[in-house]
PDB file of C-alpha atoms and ligand atoms in Angstrom:
ATOM      1  CA  UNK A 162      14.899  -8.712  39.210  1.00 85.00           C
ATOM      2  CA  UNK A 163      14.790 -10.636  35.725  1.00 92.00           C
ATOM      3  CA  UNK A 164      16.156 -13.850  35.239  1.00 97.00           C
ATOM      4  CA  UNK A 165      18.629 -13.940  33.000  1.00 97.00           C
ATOM      5  CA  UNK A 166      20.886 -16.444  33.812  1.00 98.00           C
ATOM      6  CA  UNK A 167      21.373 -20.257  33.467  1.00 98.00           C
ATOM      7  CA  UNK A 168      23.693 -23.261  34.464  1.00 98.00           C
ATOM      8  CA  UNK A 169      23.134 -26.495  32.590  1.00 98.00           C
ATOM      9  CA  UNK A 170      24.974 -29.276  34.972  1.00 97.00           C
ATOM     10  CA  UNK A 171      26.085 -32.292  32.695  1.00 96.00           C
ATOM     11  CA  UNK A 172      29.118 -33.469  33.900  1.00 95.00           C
ATOM     12  CA  UNK A 173      27.353 -36.784  35.354  1.00 93.00           C
ATOM     13  CA  UNK A 174      28.176 -39.756  34.664  1.00 93.00           C
ATOM     14  CA  UNK A 175      25.130 -41.030  33.022  1.00 93.00           C
ATOM     15  CA  UNK A 176      25.461 -44.967  34.582  1.00 94.00           C
ATOM     16  CA  UNK A 177      22.126 -45.750  34.415  1.00 95.00           C
ATOM     17  CA  UNK A 178      22.272 -45.449  30.439  1.00 95.00           C
ATOM     18  CA  UNK A 179      25.497 -47.564  29.291  1.00 96.00           C
ATOM     19  CA  UNK A 180      26.954 -48.459  27.562  1.00 96.00           C
ATOM     20  CA  UNK A 181      25.562 -45.326  25.298  1.00 94.00           C
ATOM     21  CA  UNK A 182      27.041 -42.733  27.629  1.00 93.00           C
ATOM     22  CA  UNK A 183      30.296 -45.035  28.074  1.00 93.00           C
ATOM     23  CA  UNK A 184      31.722 -42.325  25.251  1.00 92.00           C
ATOM     24  CA  UNK A 185      29.122 -40.027  24.398  1.00 92.00           C
ATOM     25  CA  UNK A 186      27.382 -37.554  27.281  1.00 94.00           C
ATOM     26  CA  UNK A 187      23.715 -38.199  27.814  1.00 94.00           C
ATOM     27  CA  UNK A 188      22.610 -35.262  27.141  1.00 95.00           C
ATOM     28  CA  UNK A 189      23.569 -35.453  23.733  1.00 95.00           C
ATOM     29  CA  UNK A 190      21.418 -38.323  23.192  1.00 95.00           C
ATOM     30  CA  UNK A 191      19.370 -37.502  20.233  1.00 96.00           C
ATOM     31  CA  UNK A 192      15.596 -37.729  20.618  1.00 97.00           C
ATOM     32  CA  UNK A 193      14.602 -38.263  16.936  1.00 97.00           C
ATOM     33  CA  UNK A 194      17.418 -36.011  15.544  1.00 96.00           C
ATOM     34  CA  UNK A 195      18.199 -33.209  18.134  1.00 97.00           C
ATOM     35  CA  UNK A 196      20.279 -34.393  20.920  1.00 97.00           C
ATOM     36  CA  UNK A 197      19.474 -34.303  24.421  1.00 97.00           C
ATOM     37  CA  UNK A 198      20.462 -30.590  25.590  1.00 97.00           C
ATOM     38  CA  UNK A 199      19.435 -28.252  22.770  1.00 98.00           C
ATOM     39  CA  UNK A 200      15.626 -28.733  23.533  1.00 98.00           C
ATOM     40  CA  UNK A 201      17.087 -27.754  27.073  1.00 98.00           C
ATOM     41  CA  UNK A 202      18.905 -24.692  26.036  1.00 98.00           C
ATOM     42  CA  UNK A 203      15.949 -24.163  23.697  1.00 98.00           C
ATOM     43  CA  UNK A 204      13.538 -23.681  26.762  1.00 98.00           C
ATOM     44  CA  UNK A 205      16.079 -21.339  28.562  1.00 98.00           C
ATOM     45  CA  UNK A 206      16.030 -18.507  25.574  1.00 98.00           C
ATOM     46  CA  UNK A 207      12.908 -18.978  25.009  1.00 97.00           C
ATOM     47  CA  UNK A 208      12.298 -18.119  28.633  1.00 97.00           C
ATOM     48  CA  UNK A 209      13.983 -14.942  28.272  1.00 97.00           C
ATOM     49  CA  UNK A 210      17.466 -16.533  29.582  1.00 97.00           C
ATOM     50  CA  UNK A 211      20.099 -14.798  27.396  1.00 97.00           C
ATOM     51  CA  UNK A 212      23.765 -16.290  29.371  1.00 98.00           C
ATOM     52  CA  UNK A 213      24.087 -20.287  29.892  1.00 98.00           C
ATOM     53  CA  UNK A 214      26.986 -21.867  31.398  1.00 98.00           C
ATOM     54  CA  UNK A 215      27.210 -25.417  30.655  1.00 98.00           C
ATOM     55  CA  UNK A 216      29.058 -27.477  33.012  1.00 97.00           C
ATOM     56  CA  UNK A 217      31.302 -30.640  31.759  1.00 95.00           C
ATOM     57  CA  UNK A 218      34.116 -32.573  32.216  1.00 92.00           C
ATOM     58  CA  UNK A 219      36.301 -34.697  30.626  1.00 89.00           C
ATOM     59  CA  UNK A 220      34.892 -36.348  27.313  1.00 81.00           C
ATOM     60  CA  UNK A 221      32.213 -33.913  26.870  1.00 86.00           C
ATOM     61  CA  UNK A 222      33.324 -31.588  23.933  1.00 91.00           C
ATOM     62  CA  UNK A 223      31.035 -32.766  21.876  1.00 95.00           C
ATOM     63  CA  UNK A 224      28.621 -30.665  23.945  1.00 96.00           C
ATOM     64  CA  UNK A 225      31.307 -27.837  22.855  1.00 96.00           C
ATOM     65  CA  UNK A 226      31.156 -28.798  19.154  1.00 96.00           C
ATOM     66  CA  UNK A 227      27.529 -29.054  18.935  1.00 97.00           C
ATOM     67  CA  UNK A 228      26.403 -25.090  19.840  1.00 97.00           C
ATOM     68  CA  UNK A 229      29.600 -23.986  17.916  1.00 97.00           C
ATOM     69  CA  UNK A 230      30.665 -23.248  13.916  1.00 96.00           C
ATOM     70  CA  UNK A 231      30.962 -25.693  11.816  1.00 96.00           C
ATOM     71  CA  UNK A 232      32.411 -24.017   8.872  1.00 96.00           C
ATOM     72  CA  UNK A 233      33.116 -27.019   6.795  1.00 96.00           C
ATOM     73  CA  UNK A 234      29.376 -28.854   6.980  1.00 97.00           C
ATOM     74  CA  UNK A 235      28.278 -25.280   6.846  1.00 97.00           C
ATOM     75  CA  UNK A 236      29.934 -24.364   3.560  1.00 97.00           C
ATOM     76  CA  UNK A 237      28.965 -28.203   2.159  1.00 97.00           C
ATOM     77  CA  UNK A 238      25.384 -27.228   2.768  1.00 97.00           C
ATOM     78  CA  UNK A 239      25.298 -23.816   1.010  1.00 96.00           C
ATOM     79  CA  UNK A 240      26.565 -25.384  -2.138  1.00 96.00           C
ATOM     80  CA  UNK A 241      24.357 -28.109  -2.434  1.00 96.00           C
ATOM     81  CA  UNK A 242      21.725 -25.933  -1.624  1.00 97.00           C
ATOM     82  CA  UNK A 243      20.647 -26.929   1.227  1.00 97.00           C
ATOM     83  CA  UNK A 244      19.474 -23.486   2.266  1.00 97.00           C
ATOM     84  CA  UNK A 245      16.979 -24.631   5.461  1.00 95.00           C
ATOM     85  CA  UNK A 246      19.697 -26.927   7.157  1.00 96.00           C
ATOM     86  CA  UNK A 247      22.365 -24.216   6.529  1.00 97.00           C
ATOM     87  CA  UNK A 248      20.473 -22.017   8.528  1.00 97.00           C
ATOM     88  CA  UNK A 249      19.139 -24.266  11.230  1.00 96.00           C
ATOM     89  CA  UNK A 250      23.097 -25.242  11.517  1.00 96.00           C
ATOM     90  CA  UNK A 251      24.369 -22.145  12.041  1.00 97.00           C
ATOM     91  CA  UNK A 252      21.202 -20.934  14.294  1.00 96.00           C
ATOM     92  CA  UNK A 253      22.075 -23.411  17.107  1.00 97.00           C
ATOM     93  CA  UNK A 254      25.539 -22.055  17.070  1.00 96.00           C
ATOM     94  CA  UNK A 255      23.493 -18.398  18.086  1.00 96.00           C
ATOM     95  CA  UNK A 256      20.856 -20.037  20.108  1.00 96.00           C
ATOM     96  CA  UNK A 257      22.579 -17.719  23.521  1.00 95.00           C
ATOM     97  CA  UNK A 258      26.175 -16.704  24.578  1.00 97.00           C
ATOM     98  CA  UNK A 259      27.247 -19.665  26.334  1.00 97.00           C
ATOM     99  CA  UNK A 260      30.382 -20.493  28.074  1.00 97.00           C
ATOM    100  CA  UNK A 261      30.995 -23.755  29.550  1.00 97.00           C
ATOM    101  CA  UNK A 262      33.548 -24.474  32.912  1.00 96.00           C
ATOM    102  CA  UNK A 263      34.553 -28.265  33.614  1.00 96.00           C
ATOM    103  CA  UNK A 264      33.733 -29.804  36.821  1.00 96.00           C
ATOM    104  CA  UNK A 265      37.159 -31.617  37.521  1.00 95.00           C
ATOM    105  CA  UNK A 266      35.482 -34.596  39.855  1.00 95.00           C
ATOM    106  CA  UNK A 267      32.238 -35.866  39.798  1.00 95.00           C
ATOM    107  CA  UNK A 268      31.149 -34.950  43.283  1.00 96.00           C
ATOM    108  CA  UNK A 269      27.577 -33.963  42.872  1.00 97.00           C
ATOM    109  CA  UNK A 270      25.211 -31.640  41.362  1.00 97.00           C
ATOM    110  CA  UNK A 271      25.502 -29.542  44.045  1.00 98.00           C
ATOM    111  CA  UNK A 272      29.043 -29.400  43.701  1.00 98.00           C
ATOM    112  CA  UNK A 273      28.241 -28.712  39.670  1.00 98.00           C
ATOM    113  CA  UNK A 274      25.983 -25.317  40.652  1.00 98.00           C
ATOM    114  CA  UNK A 275      28.793 -24.333  42.840  1.00 98.00           C
ATOM    115  CA  UNK A 276      30.923 -24.405  40.403  1.00 97.00           C
ATOM    116  CA  UNK A 277      29.200 -21.629  38.390  1.00 98.00           C
ATOM    117  CA  UNK A 278      29.751 -18.834  41.237  1.00 97.00           C
ATOM    118  CA  UNK A 279      31.785 -16.558  39.489  1.00 97.00           C
ATOM    119  CA  UNK A 280      29.368 -17.056  35.970  1.00 98.00           C
ATOM    120  CA  UNK A 281      26.498 -16.241  38.413  1.00 97.00           C
ATOM    121  CA  UNK A 282      27.835 -13.602  40.590  1.00 96.00           C
ATOM    122  CA  UNK A 283      24.887 -11.221  42.772  1.00 96.00           C
ATOM    123  CA  UNK A 284      22.122 -12.309  40.482  1.00 96.00           C
ATOM    124  CA  UNK A 285      19.008 -14.960  40.469  1.00 98.00           C
ATOM    125  CA  UNK A 286      19.516 -17.779  37.770  1.00 98.00           C
ATOM    126  CA  UNK A 287      18.273 -21.015  36.541  1.00 98.00           C
ATOM    127  CA  UNK A 288      19.226 -24.088  36.708  1.00 98.00           C
ATOM    128  CA  UNK A 289      17.828 -26.980  34.420  1.00 98.00           C
ATOM    129  CA  UNK A 290      19.448 -30.343  35.116  1.00 97.00           C
ATOM    130  CA  UNK A 291      21.371 -31.256  31.863  1.00 96.00           C
ATOM    131  CA  UNK A 292      19.361 -34.891  31.428  1.00 94.00           C
ATOM    132  CA  UNK A 293      15.721 -33.695  31.943  1.00 97.00           C
ATOM    133  CA  UNK A 294      14.060 -32.691  28.901  1.00 98.00           C
ATOM    134  CA  UNK A 295      10.680 -30.675  29.120  1.00 98.00           C
ATOM    135  CA  UNK A 296       8.583 -30.958  26.360  1.00 96.00           C
ATOM    136  CA  UNK A 297       5.112 -29.073  25.566  1.00 93.00           C
ATOM    137  CA  UNK A 298       2.809 -27.278  28.634  1.00 94.00           C
ATOM    138  CA  UNK A 299       1.575 -23.636  28.506  1.00 95.00           C
ATOM    139  CA  UNK A 300       4.654 -22.125  28.828  1.00 97.00           C
ATOM    140  CA  UNK A 301       8.361 -23.091  28.994  1.00 98.00           C
ATOM    141  CA  UNK A 302       8.790 -24.842  31.755  1.00 98.00           C
ATOM    142  CA  UNK A 303      11.701 -22.319  33.071  1.00 98.00           C
ATOM    143  CA  UNK A 304       9.551 -19.175  32.301  1.00 98.00           C
ATOM    144  CA  UNK A 305       7.023 -20.758  34.632  1.00 98.00           C
ATOM    145  CA  UNK A 306       9.765 -20.937  37.186  1.00 98.00           C
ATOM    146  CA  UNK A 307      11.215 -17.640  36.336  1.00 98.00           C
ATOM    147  CA  UNK A 308       7.589 -15.757  36.793  1.00 97.00           C
ATOM    148  CA  UNK A 309       7.142 -17.220  39.709  1.00 97.00           C
ATOM    149  CA  UNK A 310      10.632 -16.042  40.845  1.00 97.00           C
ATOM    150  CA  UNK A 311       9.723 -12.449  39.536  1.00 97.00           C
ATOM    151  CA  UNK A 312       6.458 -12.693  41.767  1.00 96.00           C
ATOM    152  CA  UNK A 313       7.533 -13.547  45.492  1.00 95.00           C
ATOM    153  CA  UNK A 314      11.462 -13.107  44.900  1.00 95.00           C
ATOM    154  CA  UNK A 315      12.143 -16.302  46.707  1.00 96.00           C
ATOM    155  CA  UNK A 316      13.612 -19.130  45.102  1.00 98.00           C
ATOM    156  CA  UNK A 317      11.812 -21.385  43.277  1.00 98.00           C
ATOM    157  CA  UNK A 318      11.657 -25.221  42.395  1.00 98.00           C
ATOM    158  CA  UNK A 319       9.817 -27.319  39.852  1.00 98.00           C
ATOM    159  CA  UNK A 320       8.159 -29.473  41.115  1.00 98.00           C
ATOM    160  CA  UNK A 321       5.947 -32.422  39.856  1.00 97.00           C
ATOM    161  CA  UNK A 322       3.919 -35.242  42.114  1.00 96.00           C
ATOM    162  CA  UNK A 323       5.414 -39.056  41.810  1.00 95.00           C
ATOM    163  CA  UNK A 324       4.196 -41.896  42.552  1.00 94.00           C
ATOM    164  CA  UNK A 325       4.749 -42.794  46.197  1.00 92.00           C
ATOM    165  CA  UNK A 326       5.929 -46.024  45.437  1.00 91.00           C
ATOM    166  CA  UNK A 327       9.081 -44.454  43.324  1.00 92.00           C
ATOM    167  CA  UNK A 328       9.645 -41.595  45.484  1.00 95.00           C
ATOM    168  CA  UNK A 329      12.540 -42.684  47.062  1.00 94.00           C
ATOM    169  CA  UNK A 330      14.512 -42.019  43.654  1.00 93.00           C
ATOM    170  CA  UNK A 331      14.197 -38.423  44.153  1.00 95.00           C
ATOM    171  CA  UNK A 332      13.452 -35.939  46.941  1.00 95.00           C
ATOM    172  CA  UNK A 333      10.103 -35.128  48.962  1.00 96.00           C
ATOM    173  CA  UNK A 334       8.974 -31.687  49.908  1.00 97.00           C
ATOM    174  CA  UNK A 335       6.927 -30.604  52.809  1.00 97.00           C
ATOM    175  CA  UNK A 336       4.507 -28.563  50.421  1.00 96.00           C
ATOM    176  CA  UNK A 337       1.655 -26.177  51.356  1.00 95.00           C
ATOM    177  CA  UNK A 338      -0.807 -25.003  48.314  1.00 95.00           C
ATOM    178  CA  UNK A 339      -0.735 -21.587  48.355  1.00 94.00           C
ATOM    179  CA  UNK A 340      -3.957 -19.558  48.610  1.00 90.00           C
ATOM    180  CA  UNK A 341      -5.399 -17.880  45.383  1.00 86.00           C
ATOM    181  CA  UNK A 342      -2.334 -19.691  43.387  1.00 90.00           C
ATOM    182  CA  UNK A 343      -2.778 -22.535  41.513  1.00 91.00           C
ATOM    183  CA  UNK A 344       0.019 -25.220  41.159  1.00 95.00           C
ATOM    184  CA  UNK A 345       2.183 -22.917  43.473  1.00 97.00           C
ATOM    185  CA  UNK A 346       3.190 -24.127  46.863  1.00 97.00           C
ATOM    186  CA  UNK A 347       4.933 -22.835  50.291  1.00 97.00           C
ATOM    187  CA  UNK A 348       8.329 -25.237  50.721  1.00 97.00           C
ATOM    188  CA  UNK A 349       9.156 -25.307  54.050  1.00 97.00           C
ATOM    189  CA  UNK A 350      11.551 -28.737  54.532  1.00 97.00           C
ATOM    190  CA  UNK A 351      12.831 -31.757  51.764  1.00 97.00           C
ATOM    191  CA  UNK A 352      14.938 -34.926  51.917  1.00 95.00           C
ATOM    192  CA  UNK A 353      16.459 -36.230  49.038  1.00 94.00           C
ATOM    193  CA  UNK A 354      15.827 -39.725  48.193  1.00 95.00           C
ATOM    194  CA  UNK A 355      14.301 -40.251  51.513  1.00 95.00           C
ATOM    195  CA  UNK A 356      13.436 -43.625  53.192  1.00 93.00           C
ATOM    196  CA  UNK A 357       9.168 -44.674  53.075  1.00 90.00           C
ATOM    197  CA  UNK A 358       8.665 -43.191  57.171  1.00 92.00           C
ATOM    198  CA  UNK A 359      10.738 -40.112  55.677  1.00 94.00           C
ATOM    199  CA  UNK A 360       8.462 -38.773  52.829  1.00 95.00           C
ATOM    200  CA  UNK A 361       6.744 -35.359  53.393  1.00 96.00           C
ATOM    201  CA  UNK A 362       4.685 -35.616  50.442  1.00 96.00           C
ATOM    202  CA  UNK A 363       4.489 -37.117  47.154  1.00 95.00           C
ATOM    203  CA  UNK A 364       5.984 -33.382  45.206  1.00 97.00           C
ATOM    204  CA  UNK A 365       9.338 -34.165  43.974  1.00 97.00           C
ATOM    205  CA  UNK A 366      11.864 -31.680  42.349  1.00 97.00           C
ATOM    206  CA  UNK A 367      11.815 -32.709  38.639  1.00 97.00           C
ATOM    207  CA  UNK A 368      14.487 -31.072  36.835  1.00 97.00           C
ATOM    208  CA  UNK A 369      14.289 -27.238  37.283  1.00 98.00           C
ATOM    209  CA  UNK A 370      15.127 -25.038  39.684  1.00 98.00           C
ATOM    210  CA  UNK A 371      15.682 -20.905  40.086  1.00 98.00           C
ATOM    211  CA  UNK A 372      17.773 -19.470  43.035  1.00 98.00           C
ATOM    212  CA  UNK A 373      19.380 -16.814  44.677  1.00 97.00           C
ATOM    213  CA  UNK A 374      23.405 -16.291  44.837  1.00 97.00           C
ATOM    214  CA  UNK A 375      22.238 -17.203  49.105  1.00 96.00           C
ATOM    215  CA  UNK A 376      22.849 -20.629  47.785  1.00 97.00           C
ATOM    216  CA  UNK A 377      26.834 -20.730  47.241  1.00 98.00           C
ATOM    217  CA  UNK A 378      27.620 -20.203  50.522  1.00 97.00           C
ATOM    218  CA  UNK A 379      25.349 -23.015  51.672  1.00 97.00           C
ATOM    219  CA  UNK A 380      26.949 -25.134  49.158  1.00 98.00           C
ATOM    220  CA  UNK A 381      30.739 -24.046  50.750  1.00 97.00           C
ATOM    221  CA  UNK A 382      29.263 -25.686  53.389  1.00 97.00           C
ATOM    222  CA  UNK A 383      27.051 -28.876  52.754  1.00 97.00           C
ATOM    223  CA  UNK A 384      28.749 -32.211  53.424  1.00 96.00           C
ATOM    224  CA  UNK A 385      28.678 -35.370  50.506  1.00 95.00           C
ATOM    225  CA  UNK A 386      25.389 -36.649  51.541  1.00 94.00           C
ATOM    226  CA  UNK A 387      23.145 -39.430  49.709  1.00 92.00           C
ATOM    227  CA  UNK A 388      25.460 -41.991  47.457  1.00 91.00           C
ATOM    228  CA  UNK A 389      28.518 -39.784  48.984  1.00 94.00           C
ATOM    229  CA  UNK A 390      27.945 -36.749  46.573  1.00 95.00           C
ATOM    230  CA  UNK A 391      27.362 -33.102  47.166  1.00 96.00           C
ATOM    231  CA  UNK A 392      23.657 -32.653  47.173  1.00 96.00           C
ATOM    232  CA  UNK A 393      21.709 -29.671  45.700  1.00 97.00           C
ATOM    233  CA  UNK A 394      18.760 -30.977  47.177  1.00 96.00           C
ATOM    234  CA  UNK A 395      20.682 -30.887  51.033  1.00 97.00           C
ATOM    235  CA  UNK A 396      21.512 -27.318  50.635  1.00 97.00           C
ATOM    236  CA  UNK A 397      18.394 -26.177  48.864  1.00 98.00           C
ATOM    237  CA  UNK A 398      16.685 -27.887  52.181  1.00 97.00           C
ATOM    238  CA  UNK A 399      18.564 -24.991  54.244  1.00 97.00           C
ATOM    239  CA  UNK A 400      17.230 -21.980  51.817  1.00 97.00           C
ATOM    240  CA  UNK A 401      14.084 -24.216  52.385  1.00 97.00           C
ATOM    241  CA  UNK A 402      14.189 -24.289  56.295  1.00 97.00           C
ATOM    242  CA  UNK A 403      15.671 -20.712  56.706  1.00 96.00           C
ATOM    243  CA  UNK A 404      13.458 -18.141  54.465  1.00 94.00           C
ATOM    244  CA  UNK A 405      10.701 -20.825  52.315  1.00 95.00           C
ATOM    245  CA  UNK A 406      10.939 -21.450  49.428  1.00 97.00           C
ATOM    246  CA  UNK A 407       8.260 -21.556  46.095  1.00 97.00           C
ATOM    247  CA  UNK A 408       7.488 -24.906  44.331  1.00 98.00           C
ATOM    248  CA  UNK A 409       5.992 -24.125  40.785  1.00 98.00           C
ATOM    249  CA  UNK A 410       3.883 -26.991  39.304  1.00 98.00           C
ATOM    250  CA  UNK A 411       5.030 -26.312  35.865  1.00 98.00           C
ATOM    251  CA  UNK A 412       2.768 -27.417  33.202  1.00 97.00           C
ATOM    252  CA  UNK A 413       5.103 -29.713  29.877  1.00 97.00           C
ATOM    253  CA  UNK A 414       5.711 -33.358  29.813  1.00 97.00           C
ATOM    254  CA  UNK A 415       9.081 -34.364  31.950  1.00 97.00           C
ATOM    255  CA  UNK A 416      11.459 -36.743  30.227  1.00 97.00           C
ATOM    256  CA  UNK A 417      14.377 -38.529  32.035  1.00 96.00           C
ATOM    257  CA  UNK A 418      17.191 -38.919  29.948  1.00 96.00           C
ATOM    258  CA  UNK A 419      19.266 -40.215  32.420  1.00 94.00           C
ATOM    259  CA  UNK A 420      17.381 -43.360  32.661  1.00 94.00           C
ATOM    260  CA  UNK A 421      16.425 -46.541  29.877  1.00 96.00           C
ATOM    261  CA  UNK A 422      12.507 -45.580  29.723  1.00 96.00           C
ATOM    262  CA  UNK A 423      12.797 -42.105  29.855  1.00 97.00           C
ATOM    263  CA  UNK A 424      14.350 -42.106  26.711  1.00 97.00           C
ATOM    264  CA  UNK A 425      12.445 -43.908  24.925  1.00 97.00           C
ATOM    265  CA  UNK A 426       9.268 -42.392  26.132  1.00 97.00           C
ATOM    266  CA  UNK A 427      10.659 -38.965  24.907  1.00 98.00           C
ATOM    267  CA  UNK A 428      11.568 -40.669  21.451  1.00 98.00           C
ATOM    268  CA  UNK A 429       8.147 -42.118  20.593  1.00 98.00           C
ATOM    269  CA  UNK A 430       6.467 -38.732  21.521  1.00 97.00           C
ATOM    270  CA  UNK A 431       8.341 -36.012  19.473  1.00 98.00           C
ATOM    271  CA  UNK A 432       8.754 -38.958  17.100  1.00 98.00           C
ATOM    272  CA  UNK A 433       4.977 -38.980  16.716  1.00 97.00           C
ATOM    273  CA  UNK A 434       4.670 -34.996  16.242  1.00 96.00           C
ATOM    274  CA  UNK A 435       7.517 -34.782  14.164  1.00 97.00           C
ATOM    275  CA  UNK A 436       6.651 -33.534  10.887  1.00 96.00           C
ATOM    276  CA  UNK A 437       9.479 -35.269   8.463  1.00 96.00           C
ATOM    277  CA  UNK A 438       8.436 -38.926  10.441  1.00 97.00           C
ATOM    278  CA  UNK A 439       4.969 -38.408  11.798  1.00 97.00           C
ATOM    279  CA  UNK A 440       2.408 -40.341  10.163  1.00 97.00           C
ATOM    280  CA  UNK A 441       5.579 -43.354   9.396  1.00 98.00           C
ATOM    281  CA  UNK A 442       6.360 -43.723  12.889  1.00 98.00           C
ATOM    282  CA  UNK A 443       2.665 -43.935  14.040  1.00 97.00           C
ATOM    283  CA  UNK A 444       1.447 -46.688  11.068  1.00 97.00           C
ATOM    284  CA  UNK A 445       4.949 -48.135  12.300  1.00 97.00           C
ATOM    285  CA  UNK A 446       3.477 -48.411  16.156  1.00 97.00           C
ATOM    286  CA  UNK A 447       0.259 -49.448  14.878  1.00 96.00           C
ATOM    287  CA  UNK A 448       1.572 -52.290  13.228  1.00 96.00           C
ATOM    288  CA  UNK A 449       3.814 -52.653  16.422  1.00 96.00           C
ATOM    289  CA  UNK A 450       1.002 -52.820  18.838  1.00 95.00           C
ATOM    290  CA  UNK A 451      -1.256 -55.327  16.982  1.00 95.00           C
ATOM    291  CA  UNK A 452       1.439 -58.461  17.761  1.00 89.00           C
ATOM    292  CA  UNK A 453       2.091 -57.086  21.301  1.00 89.00           C
TER     293      UNK A 453
HETATM  294  P1  UTP B 725      22.478 -37.222  38.031  1.00 91.96           P
HETATM  295  O1  UTP B 725      22.565 -37.748  39.268  1.00 91.96           O
HETATM  296  O2  UTP B 725      20.860 -37.614  37.138  1.00 91.96           O
HETATM  297  O3  UTP B 725      23.392 -37.922  37.087  1.00 91.96           O
HETATM  298  O4  UTP B 725      22.726 -36.149  37.687  1.00 91.96           O
HETATM  299  P2  UTP B 725      24.428 -38.611  36.910  1.00 91.96           P
HETATM  300  O5  UTP B 725      25.087 -38.371  38.324  1.00 91.96           O
HETATM  301  O6  UTP B 725      24.675 -38.751  35.346  1.00 91.96           O
HETATM  302  O7  UTP B 725      23.314 -40.159  36.934  1.00 91.96           O
HETATM  303  P3  UTP B 725      23.601 -42.182  37.168  1.00 91.96           P
HETATM  304  O8  UTP B 725      25.363 -41.748  37.042  1.00 91.96           O
HETATM  305  O9  UTP B 725      23.034 -42.003  35.746  1.00 91.96           O
HETATM  306  O10 UTP B 725      23.129 -42.130  38.171  1.00 91.96           O
HETATM  307  C1  UTP B 725      21.186 -34.216  37.510  1.00 91.96           C
HETATM  308  C2  UTP B 725      22.554 -33.428  36.530  1.00 91.96           C
HETATM  309  O11 UTP B 725      23.639 -33.264  37.137  1.00 91.96           O
HETATM  310  C3  UTP B 725      24.741 -33.656  36.185  1.00 91.96           C
HETATM  311  C4  UTP B 725      24.052 -34.638  35.488  1.00 91.96           C
HETATM  312  O12 UTP B 725      25.091 -34.418  34.457  1.00 91.96           O
HETATM  313  C5  UTP B 725      22.707 -33.837  35.065  1.00 91.96           C
HETATM  314  O13 UTP B 725      22.641 -33.512  34.117  1.00 91.96           O
HETATM  315  N1  UTP B 725      25.661 -33.965  37.623  1.00 91.96           N
HETATM  316  C6  UTP B 725      25.221 -34.583  38.543  1.00 91.96           C
HETATM  317  C7  UTP B 725      26.649 -33.307  37.093  1.00 91.96           C
HETATM  318  O14 UTP B 725      26.848 -31.812  36.509  1.00 91.96           O
HETATM  319  N2  UTP B 725      27.570 -33.137  38.092  1.00 91.96           N
HETATM  320  C8  UTP B 725      27.473 -34.422  38.898  1.00 91.96           C
HETATM  321  O15 UTP B 725      28.748 -34.188  39.893  1.00 91.96           O
HETATM  322  C9  UTP B 725      26.819 -34.804  38.957  1.00 91.96           C
END
């Protein structure tokens, strides 16, 4: 079955990027000239997704405004002969069929995904974490996961190796490489934010998963875990232990827009390739580097 629905949880409080995220959602932080969440929606669309549910909360109305029409702005651009900018702005509102749902309490990523139950219905669906932007790679990361789902018919986690001294910030997977298949693993267990003696491998789930609707009854039973939040990892652990999940190492580079260093990395990498500013920015970086 083709994956055509995606959920983007974007209702977190963004406490690691305060004060920027006090009044502005971290998902709206710009990478040069485009908000993080637009990269994510574009990745989903490029992967064949047609229907997207964005999970928001109080104070995230700018996300909805961004993907809506902007009649005054559009009229001004047209009147000023700025056709290219007009097309780009209108194009954002036509990217996909996007709907929104509010997570009324910030009870964790697992709880945010559970909010998508009615939207998802009886289909497999992708989850693109709202603060993880993935750029480059052979194919869009979400597409790589969807293809693995279509091949194996099981839930798929997007994985990457993580330095062992940092794995306690992520999750750790029990992952066996699959024969005759590159960058693909059979995942039979996982643990969120492990202590050093609980680490099962240096592979972690980073930002993307494709799930079957079987996750919902599990999420309904999942108790708050690390940080008092309902963790998606705790529910996926049950899937991994009972039916096995696939781990697919996606080829793109992931930038964590939920932390300050990740934001800086994303901006530098995108700016170095951006047609409008790349030369000027490169010159500037070289100049700055001289004085370091
Ligand atoms: P994070 O744990 O990275 O986001 O969740 P956070 O809660 O904003 O992080 P802090 O406060 O800086 O530690 C991963 C994704 O899940 C969403 C977030 O918006 C982020 O995109 N999320 C998290 C929800 O939608 N709801 C939640 O209750 C928690």
